[in-house]
Amino acid sequence: MPHAPPLPSPLALRKLAVVLLLWSSLLGHGCTSTESGNAKTVLVTDDLGRQVAVPTIVERVVTLAPSVTELVFIAGAGSRVAGVTTADNYPPATQELPRFSALPIDFEAVLQLKADLVLASDQVNSPQDASTLAAVGPPVFFVGVRTLDDVMRGVLTAGRLLGTATRAAIAADSLAASIRALRALTDTVHQRPRTLVLVSPGTLYSFGQGSYMHSLIALAGGASVTEDHSSSAPVLSDEFVLSHLPEVIFVGAAAADDILREAILEHHPTFDVVPATVAHRVYGIDGDLLFRPGPRLVEGAWQLAARLHPDLVASR
Amino acid sequence: MKHAWWAAVGLAALLLASVGVAVAIGESLDIEAVLGALRFRLLGADGPVPDPVADRIIWRLRMPRAVLALVVGGGLGVVGAAMQTLVRNPLAEPYILGISSGATAGASLFFMGLLPPLLSKALTMPLAAFLGGLLSMTIVYMVARTTTRLSVARLLLAGVAMAALMGAVTSFVTLSSPDPDRLRAVLFWLLGSLHRATWSLLPAPALVTGAGLLVLLALARPLDAMLLGDDAAQGLGMRVEALKKLLIVIAALVTGTLVAASGAIGFVGLIIPHAVRSFTGVTHRRLLPACFFAGALFLLWADLAARILLPAQELPVGIITALCGVPFFLALLRRKAYEFA
C-alpha cells in the first residue's frame, strides 16, 4: 500500500480525545435527556434534520444500507450490528449476520432483530419508511453522505451514537490523511483527463449535478464530463458521450477492462471514435468502491487515480 | 385533383424540412459539421469522413432515429385509420384496443428468453409481438361483438382491460428477469421510445409498414364500402367477414413489428386519422397515404420534443404522444354522434 497515511501518535490521540470530548459536548446535539421506560434516551438531530430519541447505550444496531454498515464497522462498532440488508457484502464479518430485504424494507424482519437503533442512509432509504418503522419499533437515525467530507463526518456520527467515538475519530483521521496524501499527488498533474463514470456498459447511468462523484474524480486527478449535467442521476444519451468525448471511462463492474470496452462498443457502436475506447482506456473498478457513499470511497479514489495517472500512483 | 398533388408535394417538402431540423438539433454541433456529414453521406463526396464524431452523431444516431420516427408514426397512423374503419368508430386505435400491449407482452416474453428464437432475433421478436397483438385484438373483438353488431362501449372497455392485463404480463416478465436494467426495460415497452434506432433495426418495420400501406390501398374501395355498414357492404357483394379478419391480421402485423422496434407508442393512430379526415374526406385512397405522412410528421416532432424537454437524456416518446392524445380522446368521447363524413 504505497503512500499509506501514518498512524497517529499516542500524544495526538490524547489531544484528539480532548477535542472529541469538547466536540461531542458542543455539537453532540445532547439537547435533552429523557427517561423512557428503563432506557435513557437523548434527543439528537439526524442528517435529515429529524429529531430522533436515541438510547444513550446502544447494544444492537441495524443498518438499512451497505454504506452505513461500512461506516459503523470502520467506526469500531461492528460488534453491535444485529442485522444487515441482503445487499451487504463488506466487511466480510457481515456474511455471518442476519439479513433482511431493504428495498423495499421488510419491516417484520427488521423488527425481529430487536434493535435499539436503526441507521438509515439518506441516499437509499425513505423517511416515510423510517416513520413507519419508528412507529412500531426502534428509532431511525439518518446518516447523510453527499460529499467526501461527509464520509468522515458519518464515521464520527456512527461512533458518537454507538459509543465508540475515540476509535471513530482515529478512523476518520486516517481517512482524511489518506485523502490528503492523494490530493498532494494529484495536485501536481498538468493533464486532467476528461473522465466518465458509468454504472454499467449498457444503459448509460451516470452521475450529474450535485453528485460526490465529480469531487472523487477531481481528487483522483481527472475532470468529470458529467459535472454540469442537469439531472442528478441521468441516463446519458449516446450523443452526450459523443459530444463530450471522454478520454477515460470507468465502469463500476468487476470485469476485465477489455471485456468492458467490448461491451460498451457492442451496445454503443458509435463510441468507436471516443478517445477512451480508441486508446483502450476503459477500466473496470469494483462499483462498491465508487457508488457506495461510505468509507471505501477513499479506496475508490486511489484506484481511479492509479488508472488516470499510472506514472504517479502505483496500482493497488 | 390538381390540389391533391400540390398537397403531396407540400407534405413531402415539410417532411424533408422536419428531418433536417430533427437531425440538426441536439448536443451542439456547428452547422458546418452537420452539413459536412450530410454532404458526405447523401451526396457521396470523395475522401475520408470530414468529422468522424459529427458523422456518427448525425448519420448513425440522429438519422436512423428520425427515419424510425417516420416509419413508426406513419405505420401507426395508417393502422389507426384501418381500425377505425373496421369498427366504424373514431375511438379505435391499436393502443386503446390492446393490440400494442399484446404486442409488448409477446415481445417481452421473447426478449426475456422465455420464447425460443425460431429464426433469428431480428425476425422472432416482431413475430412474437405480432402473435401477442393478434391474440389480444381477437379477444377484444370477440368480447365486443354481439350477434347483430359491434358494441363500441364493450370494445373500449375490453381494450382497456386487455391493455391492463397485457401490461401486467409485460411488467411481470420484465421485472422477474435477471436483466439489471429491468425497470428501464419496462418503461421502454410500456411507454415506447425511439432510442434503440439503428440502420440495421429499420428494414423490418419499414418493409412491413410499406407492405401494410400498399395492401390497404389495394383494398381502398372495399374499405370505403365498409363505412356504409355490414349490410350495405354485403349487398355490394363483399365478403365482409373475411375483410374484417384480414384487417385485424394486418393491424396486428404492422403494430407488432413497430412495437418490437419502439415499444408501445400510444394515441398516434387515434389523433392522426381524425385530424387528416377533415382535409381528405373519408375515401381511403386519399385518407391512407395522408395518414401515413401526417403520422410520420407527428411522431418525428413528438420525438424531437422528447429530446428537447430532457436534453442529454432519454424521455420515452410515448409520454409526449399520450399528453397530446388523451385530451383528444376525451374530447372525442364527449361528442354525441360522431360521423365520419
XYZ file of C-alpha atoms in Angstrom, chain B:
341
model
C -57.339 16.588 -58.392
C -54.577 19.077 -59.013
C -54.542 20.432 -55.483
C -54.022 16.903 -54.160
C -50.709 16.834 -55.970
C -49.739 20.151 -54.535
C -50.658 18.885 -51.107
C -48.464 15.849 -51.665
C -45.531 17.999 -52.791
C -46.051 20.320 -49.827
C -46.156 17.388 -47.400
C -43.000 15.893 -48.847
C -41.209 19.229 -48.522
C -42.419 19.585 -44.939
C -41.249 16.056 -44.189
C -37.782 16.743 -45.581
C -37.515 20.003 -43.678
C -38.607 18.274 -40.464
C -35.999 15.564 -40.876
C -33.464 18.326 -41.403
C -34.479 20.001 -38.158
C -34.515 16.689 -36.264
C -31.018 15.902 -37.476
C -29.637 19.363 -36.711
C -30.999 19.682 -33.172
C -29.323 18.087 -30.178
C -25.995 18.400 -28.414
C -24.485 21.423 -30.100
C -22.674 20.717 -33.326
C -21.738 23.588 -35.572
C -23.706 23.803 -38.785
C -20.572 23.169 -40.851
C -20.124 19.776 -39.218
C -23.795 18.875 -39.746
C -23.729 19.869 -43.409
C -20.360 18.229 -43.926
C -21.595 14.909 -42.570
C -24.807 15.088 -44.614
C -22.972 16.045 -47.795
C -20.567 13.172 -47.295
C -23.313 10.617 -46.700
C -26.039 11.802 -49.067
C -24.026 13.141 -51.985
C -21.264 10.568 -51.707
C -18.387 13.021 -51.563
C -14.952 11.508 -52.059
C -12.289 11.215 -49.449
C -12.393 10.412 -45.761
C -15.252 11.277 -43.409
C -14.904 15.006 -42.714
C -15.548 14.784 -38.958
C -15.903 11.266 -37.543
C -17.703 12.395 -34.393
C -20.236 14.571 -36.237
C -20.696 11.754 -38.745
C -21.613 9.311 -36.006
C -23.955 11.721 -34.277
C -25.680 12.777 -37.498
C -25.654 9.626 -39.555
C -25.705 6.803 -37.047
C -27.711 8.275 -34.168
C -29.989 11.082 -35.331
C -30.736 9.999 -38.890
C -31.872 6.399 -38.222
C -33.862 7.702 -35.272
C -35.614 10.275 -37.476
C -36.343 7.618 -40.105
C -37.654 5.216 -37.453
C -39.920 8.005 -36.184
C -41.283 8.432 -39.717
C -41.862 4.708 -40.183
C -43.435 4.100 -36.773
C -45.545 7.262 -36.842
C -46.686 6.625 -40.390
C -47.458 2.973 -39.709
C -49.434 3.748 -36.562
C -51.393 6.455 -38.415
C -52.354 4.022 -41.184
C -53.231 1.199 -38.800
C -55.317 3.632 -36.755
C -57.313 4.592 -39.857
C -57.859 0.943 -40.792
C -59.065 0.044 -37.298
C -61.430 2.971 -37.170
C -62.936 1.714 -40.393
C -63.077 -1.829 -39.033
C -65.155 -0.827 -36.018
C -66.759 2.165 -37.750
C -65.836 4.403 -34.868
C -63.174 7.094 -34.452
C -62.219 5.921 -30.956
C -60.416 2.829 -32.208
C -56.643 2.687 -32.191
C -54.048 -0.081 -31.735
C -53.000 1.208 -28.310
C -56.517 1.696 -26.942
C -57.780 -1.622 -28.275
C -54.978 -3.568 -26.653
C -53.014 -4.607 -29.755
C -49.958 -2.629 -28.704
C -49.947 -4.020 -25.192
C -50.493 -7.546 -26.506
C -47.528 -6.974 -28.787
C -45.340 -5.737 -25.931
C -46.260 -8.816 -23.913
C -45.268 -11.066 -26.823
C -42.067 -9.149 -27.491
C -41.017 -9.021 -23.855
C -41.703 -12.733 -23.409
C -39.303 -13.330 -26.246
C -36.853 -10.651 -25.175
C -36.518 -12.193 -21.731
C -35.669 -15.536 -23.263
C -38.942 -17.230 -22.410
C -39.725 -17.969 -26.043
C -37.237 -19.785 -28.230
C -35.627 -17.850 -31.079
C -37.229 -19.566 -34.056
C -35.429 -17.959 -36.938
C -33.284 -15.042 -35.927
C -33.695 -12.491 -33.171
C -34.496 -9.798 -35.723
C -37.419 -11.860 -37.019
C -38.610 -13.677 -33.927
C -39.253 -10.619 -31.820
C -41.615 -8.982 -34.348
C -43.252 -12.385 -34.812
C -43.801 -12.768 -31.075
C -45.120 -9.219 -30.935
C -47.454 -9.917 -33.866
C -48.878 -13.031 -32.221
C -49.345 -11.212 -28.927
C -51.113 -8.337 -30.660
C -53.275 -10.710 -32.705
C -54.325 -12.655 -29.633
C -55.154 -9.507 -27.704
C -57.131 -7.939 -30.559
C -59.032 -11.139 -31.274
C -60.132 -11.405 -27.651
C -61.204 -7.756 -27.577
C -63.113 -8.177 -30.810
C -64.883 -11.340 -29.681
C -65.907 -9.729 -26.409
C -67.244 -6.613 -28.115
C -69.212 -8.450 -30.747
C -72.840 -9.387 -30.340
C -74.830 -11.339 -32.900
C -76.054 -8.206 -34.561
C -73.432 -5.545 -34.139
C -70.215 -4.371 -32.506
C -70.738 -2.555 -29.209
C -68.411 0.427 -29.010
C -68.640 0.632 -25.232
C -67.686 -3.027 -24.912
C -64.918 -2.592 -27.438
C -63.305 0.238 -25.492
C -63.754 -1.424 -22.110
C -62.407 -4.718 -23.355
C -59.486 -2.850 -24.920
C -58.686 -1.075 -21.666
C -58.962 -4.337 -19.730
C -56.780 -6.222 -22.201
C -54.225 -3.391 -22.170
C -54.064 -3.629 -18.363
C -53.711 -7.411 -18.479
C -51.038 -7.417 -21.151
C -49.243 -4.530 -19.452
C -49.192 -6.616 -16.290
C -47.751 -9.573 -18.200
C -45.063 -7.347 -19.707
C -44.198 -5.826 -16.342
C -44.123 -9.182 -14.577
C -41.981 -10.840 -17.206
C -39.562 -7.935 -17.335
C -39.316 -7.345 -13.599
C -38.783 -11.028 -12.854
C -35.975 -11.255 -15.377
C -32.295 -11.134 -14.419
C -31.825 -8.025 -16.561
C -30.046 -5.497 -14.309
C -31.880 -2.753 -16.123
C -35.365 -4.175 -15.869
C -37.159 -1.058 -14.630
C -35.973 0.804 -17.657
C -36.953 -2.065 -19.918
C -40.494 -1.911 -18.520
C -40.598 1.808 -19.281
C -39.389 1.132 -22.800
C -42.097 -1.429 -23.515
C -44.967 0.392 -21.849
C -44.211 3.969 -22.929
C -42.281 3.461 -26.123
C -39.049 5.081 -27.205
C -37.081 5.511 -30.401
C -33.667 5.460 -28.757
C -32.858 1.956 -29.976
C -32.890 3.129 -33.584
C -30.038 1.935 -35.792
C -29.928 1.391 -39.533
C -30.000 -2.362 -39.045
C -33.184 -2.132 -36.966
C -35.037 -0.300 -39.727
C -35.691 -2.779 -42.587
C -38.314 -4.921 -40.789
C -40.609 -2.081 -39.660
C -40.114 -0.197 -42.941
C -40.961 -3.216 -45.097
C -43.960 -4.295 -43.053
C -45.351 -0.775 -42.826
C -44.869 -0.238 -46.558
C -46.481 -3.560 -47.407
C -49.352 -2.863 -44.989
C -49.973 0.518 -46.611
C -49.960 -0.994 -50.113
C -52.364 -3.821 -49.208
C -54.731 -1.380 -47.515
C -54.549 0.919 -50.547
C -55.431 -2.024 -52.780
C -58.439 -2.580 -50.517
C -59.397 1.108 -50.609
C -62.769 0.573 -52.310
C -63.942 -2.307 -50.087
C -62.860 -0.259 -47.074
C -64.958 2.659 -48.324
C -67.892 0.291 -48.653
C -67.417 -0.973 -45.105
C -68.127 2.503 -43.797
C -71.680 2.128 -45.087
C -72.320 -0.755 -42.741
C -72.108 -4.540 -42.948
C -75.431 -4.996 -44.687
C -74.747 -2.405 -47.337
C -71.273 -3.800 -47.962
C -72.636 -7.311 -48.220
C -75.268 -6.007 -50.590
C -72.432 -4.774 -52.798
C -71.179 -8.335 -52.993
C -68.297 -8.023 -50.477
C -67.152 -10.782 -48.195
C -67.325 -8.575 -45.143
C -66.251 -11.117 -42.529
C -63.168 -12.123 -44.476
C -62.214 -8.489 -44.942
C -62.586 -7.833 -41.206
C -60.344 -10.763 -40.361
C -57.792 -9.562 -42.859
C -57.859 -6.072 -41.345
C -57.260 -7.468 -37.862
C -54.305 -9.511 -39.096
C -52.783 -6.540 -40.928
C -53.244 -4.291 -37.911
C -51.637 -6.859 -35.609
C -48.780 -7.483 -38.027
C -47.887 -3.830 -38.561
C -48.381 -2.886 -34.917
C -46.417 -5.913 -33.720
C -43.451 -5.099 -35.928
C -43.470 -1.463 -34.873
C -43.796 -2.333 -31.185
C -40.854 -4.724 -31.441
C -38.756 -1.801 -32.666
C -40.005 1.018 -30.481
C -42.244 -0.241 -27.674
C -45.899 0.709 -27.355
C -46.362 4.295 -28.503
C -49.962 5.288 -27.999
C -52.544 7.606 -29.492
C -50.807 8.335 -32.812
C -53.347 6.103 -34.553
C -56.137 7.980 -32.783
C -55.211 11.593 -33.460
C -53.872 11.291 -36.959
C -56.800 9.758 -38.929
C -59.185 12.074 -37.163
C -57.166 15.185 -37.984
C -56.489 14.055 -41.530
C -60.091 13.196 -42.377
C -61.156 16.818 -42.212
C -58.762 17.538 -45.093
C -59.056 14.424 -47.202
C -62.575 13.220 -46.529
C -63.234 9.583 -45.780
C -62.243 7.867 -49.031
C -59.385 5.529 -48.214
C -57.464 6.125 -51.413
C -56.654 9.598 -50.128
C -57.034 9.034 -46.377
C -54.448 6.269 -46.016
C -51.434 7.989 -47.663
C -52.295 11.216 -45.860
C -52.428 9.332 -42.545
C -49.011 7.891 -43.264
C -47.422 11.280 -43.890
C -49.211 13.029 -41.047
C -48.384 10.242 -38.573
C -44.749 10.296 -39.671
C -44.542 14.054 -39.164
C -46.332 13.914 -35.824
C -44.071 11.274 -34.299
C -40.957 12.980 -35.641
C -41.946 16.198 -33.897
C -43.052 14.371 -30.759
C -39.667 12.670 -30.555
C -37.933 15.985 -31.118
C -39.970 17.409 -28.232
C -38.962 14.448 -26.055
C -35.316 15.065 -26.881
C -35.550 18.797 -26.200
C -37.526 18.513 -22.945
C -34.847 16.422 -21.244
C -31.659 17.202 -23.148
C -28.815 14.675 -22.998
C -31.195 12.068 -21.587
C -33.840 9.735 -22.927
C -37.504 10.578 -22.310
C -39.893 7.910 -23.650
C -41.716 9.488 -26.587
C -44.934 7.723 -25.581
C -45.238 10.257 -22.768
C -45.457 13.071 -25.322
C -47.951 11.261 -27.548
C -50.127 10.414 -24.547
C -50.031 14.034 -23.379
C -51.330 15.058 -26.804
C -53.601 12.093 -27.352
C -55.552 11.639 -24.150
C -57.207 15.087 -24.095
C -58.066 14.463 -27.725
C -59.558 11.083 -26.860
C -61.638 12.576 -24.050
C -62.903 15.340 -26.321
C -63.956 12.702 -28.861
C -65.723 10.732 -26.128
C -67.726 13.829 -25.159
C -69.068 14.223 -28.652
C -72.506 12.725 -29.021
C -72.894 11.441 -32.510
C -69.661 11.277 -34.368
C -69.968 10.922 -38.125
C -67.079 10.042 -40.383
C -68.243 12.264 -43.227
